[in-house]
Amino acid sequence: MSEVSVNRLVGFVRDYYRTNEFVPLHAPVFLGREKEYVADTIESTFVSSVGIYVDRFEEGVAAYTGSAKAVATVNGTAALHIALKLAGVEAGDLVVTQPLTFVATCNAIAYCNAEPVFIDVDRETLGLSGEALEAWLEEHAELDAEGVCRTRADSKVIRACVPMHTFGHPADLDTLVSVTHRWNISLVEDAAESLGSFYKGKHTGTFGALGTLSFNGNKIMTTGGGGMILASETLAARAKHLTTTAKKPHTYEYIHDELGYNYRLPNLNAALGCAQLEQLETFIEAKRALAAAYEGALTGSSLQFVKEPQDCRSNYWLNAVICENKAQRNELLKNTNQDGVMTRPIWALMNHLDMYQSCRRGDLDNAEWLEARVVNLPSSVVSKG
Ligand SMILES: *Cc1c(COP(=O)(O)O)cnc(C)c1O
């Protein structure tokens, strides 16, 4: 890429953020009632795992996403761990996912002592390809007499499928829903990056049995650290129980009826979440305006701006470009970071990490192609006023 186009991109970012200082990839913004709600938890002394903000936050997220229920957790990884357990994932099972994701997706599978199977992504969505999944299952799987999906070679159960909505862009959900349904595989969406993203008018994370969100500091809205499980009434009740050390309600006795987890979100964090949730639509408008501005600024350059898939409304959590090749990617990363504009490459593929390199996988041509080319651009919310 020429020096001119890097200069133009850096110039655009500096103009947009109206600064000559360092521009981070993604910084949280607190423009609402954050201080008021957090102070309220301190004054009430309810800063820990019980309190009105937890309930309010869960109800607010359920209403916003259209999920029957939402259960708050200490982070997004914990949400995914519990969601997989509730999907029936057991030791020795296989869980299909994409190699192009943040490591938490695979770690949650590994916490269940299950094994990820890597299937390729689509170049348009950057998410799990329903067609590649179907092709892999046709070649390697069968339904046994009980209707359980198993590998033909060694009879391992393929229990769940975890697509991830990369950078907030919804994956091809129609195909994923129908393929997983046909093969009797539980669909668990990792919607950590896609709060506020809709596929054909329906919120991501609500297409399968379970979906999960993250409110880490770098996500579209934050609770400091936190996550959420989206589920039906029944599964949500199970999720609440498991994340609350599996304690039976009792006035004073300690009765824990199974192995549980302390995965609850503190009220202190939920208070921050309630204030952030009130601003979510404003954040998304700002993100979408920034995305449109990037697209305009990059018109005619050799960098291809990643746009929302058809029939979707993406939250544009992280803006991204696809470079022509790896050399251009390296040059873009080097020059922008040198100029104090933070950019980052997409993650290394999961099958390139030590702990997941021997996992089963299909052809990963698109994932490898994207790994060599995708760069994220500064994406913090800017309030234009
Ligand atoms: C952020 C994220 C998570 C969850 O992360 P936590 O830091 O545990 O909240 C999971 N999957 C993906 C793809 C993510 O980006």
Coordinates of C-alpha atoms and ligand atoms in Angstrom, one line a residue:
M1 CA 0.0 0.0 0.0
S2 CA 1.3 3.4 -0.9
E3 CA 2.4 5.9 1.7
V4 CA -0.3 8.2 0.3
S5 CA -3.2 5.9 1.3
V6 CA -1.8 5.2 4.8
N7 CA -1.5 9.0 5.3
R8 CA -5.0 9.4 4.1
L9 CA -6.3 6.8 6.5
V10 CA -4.3 8.2 9.4
G11 CA -5.6 11.7 8.5
F12 CA -9.1 10.5 8.4
V13 CA -8.9 8.8 11.8
R14 CA -7.3 11.9 13.4
D15 CA -10.0 14.2 11.9
Y16 CA -12.8 11.9 13.0
Y17 CA -11.5 11.6 16.6
R18 CA -10.4 15.3 16.5
T19 CA -7.0 14.5 18.1
N20 CA -3.3 14.4 17.4
E21 CA -2.8 12.1 20.4
F22 CA -2.7 8.3 20.4
V23 CA -5.9 6.8 19.1
P24 CA -6.8 3.5 20.7
L25 CA -8.6 0.6 19.0
H26 CA -11.6 0.7 21.3
A27 CA -12.1 2.7 24.5
P28 CA -15.3 2.6 26.5
V29 CA -17.4 5.8 26.9
F30 CA -19.4 6.7 30.0
L31 CA -21.9 9.5 29.1
G32 CA -24.9 8.5 31.1
R33 CA -25.9 7.6 34.6
E34 CA -22.9 5.3 35.3
K35 CA -21.7 7.2 38.4
E36 CA -25.1 7.6 39.9
Y37 CA -26.0 3.9 39.7
V38 CA -22.6 2.7 40.9
A39 CA -22.7 5.2 43.8
D40 CA -26.1 3.9 44.6
T41 CA -24.8 0.3 45.1
I42 CA -22.2 1.6 47.5
E43 CA -24.6 3.6 49.5
S44 CA -27.0 0.6 49.7
T45 CA -24.0 -1.7 50.6
F46 CA -25.3 -4.1 48.0
V47 CA -22.2 -4.2 45.9
S48 CA -21.9 -8.0 45.6
S49 CA -23.8 -10.8 44.0
V50 CA -27.3 -9.8 45.2
G51 CA -29.0 -6.6 44.3
I52 CA -31.7 -4.7 42.3
Y53 CA -29.3 -3.8 39.4
V54 CA -28.6 -7.5 38.6
D55 CA -32.3 -8.2 38.1
R56 CA -32.9 -4.9 36.3
F57 CA -29.9 -5.6 34.0
E58 CA -31.1 -9.1 33.2
E59 CA -34.6 -7.9 32.4
G60 CA -33.3 -5.0 30.3
V61 CA -31.0 -7.3 28.2
A62 CA -33.8 -9.9 27.8
A63 CA -36.2 -7.1 26.6
Y64 CA -33.7 -5.6 24.2
T65 CA -32.6 -8.9 22.6
G66 CA -36.1 -10.4 22.6
S67 CA -34.8 -13.4 24.6
A68 CA -37.3 -15.1 26.9
K69 CA -34.7 -14.8 29.7
A70 CA -31.2 -13.5 30.4
V71 CA -28.8 -14.6 33.2
A72 CA -25.9 -12.4 34.1
T73 CA -22.5 -13.9 34.6
V74 CA -19.0 -12.7 35.7
N75 CA -17.7 -12.7 32.1
G76 CA -18.5 -13.9 28.6
T77 CA -16.3 -16.9 28.8
A78 CA -18.2 -18.2 31.9
A79 CA -21.5 -17.6 30.1
L80 CA -20.3 -19.7 27.2
H81 CA -19.0 -22.5 29.6
I82 CA -22.4 -22.7 31.3
A83 CA -24.3 -22.5 28.0
L84 CA -22.3 -25.4 26.6
K85 CA -23.0 -27.5 29.7
L86 CA -26.7 -26.7 29.4
A87 CA -26.6 -27.7 25.7
G88 CA -25.5 -31.2 27.0
V89 CA -21.8 -31.0 26.1
E90 CA -20.0 -33.7 28.1
A91 CA -16.4 -34.9 28.3
G92 CA -15.3 -36.5 25.1
D93 CA -17.9 -34.8 22.9
L94 CA -17.1 -32.8 19.8
V95 CA -18.2 -29.2 19.4
V96 CA -18.1 -27.6 15.9
T97 CA -16.8 -24.0 15.8
Q98 CA -14.9 -21.6 13.6
P99 CA -11.1 -21.3 13.7
L100 CA -11.3 -17.5 13.2
T101 CA -12.4 -16.3 16.7
F102 CA -11.2 -15.1 20.0
V103 CA -9.6 -17.9 22.1
A104 CA -12.4 -17.7 24.7
T105 CA -14.8 -19.6 22.3
C106 CA -12.5 -22.6 22.2
N107 CA -11.4 -22.4 25.9
A108 CA -15.1 -22.7 27.0
I109 CA -15.3 -25.9 24.9
A110 CA -12.1 -27.2 26.5
Y111 CA -13.4 -26.4 30.0
C112 CA -16.2 -29.0 29.3
N113 CA -13.4 -31.5 28.4
A114 CA -14.9 -31.5 24.9
E115 CA -13.0 -31.0 21.7
P116 CA -13.4 -28.2 19.2
V117 CA -13.8 -29.1 15.5
F118 CA -12.8 -26.3 13.2
I119 CA -14.9 -25.6 10.1
D120 CA -14.3 -22.8 7.7
V121 CA -15.9 -19.3 7.7
D122 CA -17.6 -17.3 4.9
R123 CA -15.6 -14.5 3.4
E124 CA -18.7 -12.2 3.4
T125 CA -19.7 -12.6 7.1
L126 CA -16.3 -13.7 8.6
G127 CA -18.5 -16.2 10.6
L128 CA -19.0 -20.0 10.5
S129 CA -20.1 -21.2 7.0
G130 CA -23.3 -23.2 7.1
E131 CA -22.4 -24.8 3.8
A132 CA -18.9 -25.9 4.9
L133 CA -20.5 -27.3 8.1
E134 CA -23.0 -29.3 6.0
A135 CA -20.3 -30.6 3.7
W136 CA -18.1 -31.7 6.6
L137 CA -21.0 -33.5 8.3
E138 CA -22.0 -35.2 5.0
E139 CA -18.5 -36.6 4.8
H140 CA -17.7 -37.4 8.4
A141 CA -21.0 -37.8 10.4
E142 CA -24.1 -39.9 10.7
L143 CA -27.2 -40.1 12.9
D144 CA -27.2 -43.2 15.1
A145 CA -30.4 -45.2 15.9
E146 CA -31.3 -42.7 18.7
G147 CA -30.8 -39.8 16.3
V148 CA -27.6 -38.7 17.9
C149 CA -25.0 -37.2 15.6
R150 CA -21.8 -39.1 15.6
T151 CA -18.6 -39.3 13.6
R152 CA -18.5 -42.3 11.3
A153 CA -14.8 -43.0 12.0
D154 CA -14.8 -43.2 15.8
S155 CA -18.4 -42.7 16.9
K156 CA -17.8 -39.5 18.8
V157 CA -20.9 -37.4 19.6
I158 CA -21.1 -34.1 17.8
R159 CA -23.1 -32.3 20.5
A160 CA -23.1 -28.6 19.7
C161 CA -22.2 -26.0 17.2
V162 CA -20.9 -22.6 18.2
P163 CA -20.9 -19.9 15.5
M164 CA -19.4 -16.5 16.4
H165 CA -20.6 -13.2 15.0
T166 CA -17.3 -11.7 14.1
F167 CA -16.8 -8.0 14.9
G168 CA -20.6 -7.8 15.2
H169 CA -21.5 -9.1 11.7
P170 CA -24.1 -11.8 11.9
A171 CA -23.1 -15.2 10.5
D172 CA -25.3 -17.1 8.0
L173 CA -27.9 -18.0 10.6
D174 CA -30.7 -19.4 8.3
T175 CA -28.3 -22.1 7.0
L176 CA -26.7 -22.8 10.4
V177 CA -30.2 -23.2 12.0
S178 CA -31.4 -25.6 9.3
V179 CA -28.1 -27.7 9.1
T180 CA -27.8 -28.1 12.9
H181 CA -31.5 -28.9 13.2
R182 CA -31.2 -31.6 10.5
W183 CA -28.2 -33.1 12.2
N184 CA -29.7 -32.8 15.7
I185 CA -26.8 -30.6 16.9
S186 CA -27.5 -28.0 19.5
L187 CA -26.9 -24.4 18.3
V188 CA -25.1 -22.2 20.9
E189 CA -24.3 -18.7 19.5
D190 CA -21.2 -16.8 20.8
A191 CA -22.7 -13.3 20.4
A192 CA -20.0 -11.7 22.6
E193 CA -19.3 -9.2 19.9
S194 CA -22.8 -8.7 18.4
L195 CA -25.0 -7.1 21.1
G196 CA -27.2 -4.9 19.0
S197 CA -26.8 -6.9 15.8
F198 CA -29.8 -8.3 14.1
Y199 CA -30.2 -11.0 11.4
K200 CA -33.5 -10.5 9.4
G201 CA -34.9 -8.4 12.3
K202 CA -34.1 -11.0 15.0
H203 CA -31.3 -10.4 17.6
T204 CA -28.1 -12.5 17.3
G205 CA -27.8 -15.0 20.2
T206 CA -31.5 -15.9 20.1
F207 CA -31.5 -18.3 17.1
G208 CA -30.3 -21.4 19.0
A209 CA -31.1 -23.1 22.3
L210 CA -28.7 -20.7 24.0
G211 CA -26.7 -17.5 23.2
T212 CA -24.0 -15.6 25.1
L213 CA -22.9 -12.0 25.4
S214 CA -19.8 -10.3 26.8
F215 CA -19.5 -6.9 28.6
N216 CA -15.8 -6.8 28.8
G217 CA -14.1 -3.4 28.7
N218 CA -13.5 -3.5 25.0
K219 CA -17.0 -4.6 23.9
I220 CA -19.8 -2.3 22.6
M221 CA -21.0 -1.7 26.1
T222 CA -19.2 -2.7 29.3
T223 CA -19.8 -3.7 32.9
G224 CA -16.1 -3.6 33.6
G225 CA -16.2 -7.4 33.2
G226 CA -19.4 -9.4 32.6
G227 CA -21.4 -11.7 30.4
M228 CA -25.0 -12.9 29.8
I229 CA -26.7 -16.2 28.9
L230 CA -29.7 -15.8 26.6
A231 CA -32.1 -18.7 27.0
S232 CA -35.6 -20.1 27.5
E233 CA -37.3 -19.9 30.9
T234 CA -36.3 -23.5 31.7
L235 CA -32.7 -23.3 30.6
A236 CA -32.3 -19.9 32.3
A237 CA -33.5 -21.3 35.6
R238 CA -30.8 -24.0 35.2
A239 CA -28.2 -21.4 34.3
K240 CA -29.0 -19.3 37.4
H241 CA -28.7 -22.4 39.6
L242 CA -25.4 -23.5 38.1
T243 CA -23.9 -20.0 38.2
T244 CA -25.0 -19.6 41.9
T245 CA -23.0 -22.5 43.3
A246 CA -26.1 -24.8 42.8
K247 CA -27.5 -23.6 46.1
K248 CA -31.0 -24.6 46.9
P249 CA -33.2 -21.7 48.2
H250 CA -33.4 -22.1 52.0
T251 CA -33.8 -19.6 54.8
Y252 CA -30.6 -20.6 56.5
E253 CA -29.3 -24.0 55.5
Y254 CA -26.4 -24.5 52.9
I255 CA -27.6 -27.1 50.5
H256 CA -25.8 -27.4 47.1
D257 CA -27.4 -30.2 45.1
E258 CA -24.8 -30.5 42.3
L259 CA -21.4 -29.2 41.2
G260 CA -22.0 -25.5 40.8
Y261 CA -19.9 -22.4 39.9
N262 CA -19.5 -19.0 41.3
Y263 CA -20.1 -17.2 38.0
R264 CA -22.5 -14.5 39.2
L265 CA -22.2 -10.9 38.1
P266 CA -21.8 -8.5 41.1
N267 CA -24.4 -5.8 41.5
L268 CA -21.7 -3.1 41.3
N269 CA -21.0 -4.3 37.7
A270 CA -24.6 -4.6 36.8
A271 CA -25.2 -1.0 37.9
L272 CA -22.6 0.1 35.3
G273 CA -24.4 -2.2 32.8
C274 CA -27.8 -0.6 33.4
A275 CA -26.4 2.8 32.7
Q276 CA -24.6 1.6 29.6
L277 CA -27.6 -0.3 28.3
E278 CA -29.6 3.0 28.3
Q279 CA -27.1 4.4 25.8
L280 CA -26.7 1.3 23.6
E281 CA -28.8 2.5 20.7
T282 CA -26.8 5.8 20.7
F283 CA -23.6 3.8 20.7
I284 CA -24.7 1.8 17.7
E285 CA -25.8 4.9 15.8
A286 CA -22.3 6.3 16.4
K287 CA -20.7 3.1 15.3
R288 CA -22.7 2.9 12.1
A289 CA -21.9 6.5 11.3
L290 CA -18.2 5.8 11.8
A291 CA -18.5 2.7 9.6
A292 CA -20.1 4.7 6.8
A293 CA -17.4 7.4 7.1
Y294 CA -14.7 4.7 6.9
E295 CA -16.3 3.3 3.8
G296 CA -16.4 6.7 2.2
A297 CA -12.8 7.5 3.1
L298 CA -11.6 4.1 1.7
T299 CA -13.5 4.3 -1.6
G300 CA -11.0 4.0 -4.4
S301 CA -8.2 2.6 -2.2
S302 CA -6.9 -0.9 -2.3
L303 CA -8.3 -1.7 1.1
Q304 CA -11.7 -3.4 1.1
F305 CA -13.9 -2.3 3.9
V306 CA -15.9 -5.1 5.7
K307 CA -19.6 -4.3 5.4
E308 CA -22.6 -5.8 7.2
P309 CA -24.0 -8.9 5.4
Q310 CA -27.3 -8.7 3.5
D311 CA -30.6 -8.5 5.5
C312 CA -28.6 -7.7 8.7
R313 CA -28.1 -4.8 10.9
S314 CA -24.6 -5.0 12.3
N315 CA -23.5 -3.1 15.4
Y316 CA -20.1 -2.5 13.7
W317 CA -18.4 -3.2 17.0
L318 CA -14.9 -3.3 15.3
N319 CA -14.3 -1.9 11.9
A320 CA -12.2 -3.9 9.6
V321 CA -10.5 -3.8 6.2
I322 CA -9.3 -6.7 4.0
C323 CA -5.8 -6.0 2.6
E324 CA -4.7 -7.2 -0.9
N325 CA -2.1 -9.5 0.6
K326 CA 0.0 -10.2 3.7
A327 CA 2.7 -7.8 2.8
Q328 CA 0.2 -4.9 2.5
R329 CA -1.3 -6.0 5.9
N330 CA 2.1 -5.9 7.6
E331 CA 2.8 -2.5 6.1
L332 CA -0.5 -1.1 7.2
L333 CA -0.1 -2.4 10.7
K334 CA 3.4 -1.1 11.0
N335 CA 2.8 2.4 9.6
T336 CA -0.5 3.2 11.4
N337 CA 0.9 2.0 14.8
Q338 CA 4.0 4.0 14.2
D339 CA 1.8 7.1 13.7
G340 CA 0.0 6.5 16.9
V341 CA -3.2 5.1 15.3
M342 CA -3.8 1.7 16.9
T343 CA -4.7 -1.0 14.5
R344 CA -4.6 -4.8 15.1
P345 CA -4.5 -7.9 12.9
I346 CA -7.4 -10.4 13.2
W347 CA -6.6 -13.3 15.6
A348 CA -4.3 -16.1 14.7
L349 CA -6.4 -19.1 13.8
M350 CA -7.3 -21.3 16.7
N351 CA -5.8 -24.4 15.0
H352 CA -2.4 -22.5 15.0
L353 CA -2.4 -22.3 18.8
D354 CA -0.4 -25.0 20.6
M355 CA -3.4 -26.3 22.6
Y356 CA -5.7 -26.7 19.6
Q357 CA -3.4 -27.6 16.8
S358 CA -4.2 -31.3 16.8
C359 CA -8.0 -30.8 16.7
R360 CA -10.1 -32.1 13.8
R361 CA -10.7 -29.6 11.0
G362 CA -12.2 -29.2 7.6
D363 CA -10.6 -27.2 4.8
L364 CA -9.9 -23.8 6.2
D365 CA -9.1 -21.9 3.0
N366 CA -11.3 -18.8 3.7
A367 CA -10.1 -18.5 7.3
E368 CA -6.5 -18.7 6.2
W369 CA -7.1 -16.2 3.5
L370 CA -8.7 -13.8 6.0
E371 CA -6.1 -14.4 8.7
A372 CA -3.4 -13.1 6.3
R373 CA -5.4 -9.9 5.3
V374 CA -7.8 -8.6 7.9
V375 CA -6.9 -5.5 10.0
N376 CA -9.1 -3.8 12.6
L377 CA -9.3 0.0 12.7
P378 CA -10.0 2.4 15.6
S379 CA -13.7 1.9 16.4
S380 CA -14.5 3.8 19.7
V381 CA -17.8 5.6 19.9
V382 CA -17.4 9.3 19.1
S383 CA -20.2 11.6 20.2
K384 CA -20.6 14.1 17.4
G385 CA -22.3 17.1 19.0
Ligands
LIG1 C1 -15.0 -11.0 24.3 C2 -15.3 -12.4 23.7 C3 -15.7 -13.4 24.6 C4 -15.9 -13.4 26.0 O1 -14.9 -12.7 26.7 P1 -14.9 -12.3 28.2 O2 -13.6 -11.4 28.3 O3 -14.7 -13.5 29.0 O4 -16.1 -11.5 28.6 C5 -16.0 -14.6 24.0 N1 -15.9 -14.8 22.6 C6 -15.6 -13.8 21.8 C7 -15.5 -14.0 20.4 C8 -15.2 -12.6 22.3 O5 -14.9 -11.6 21.5

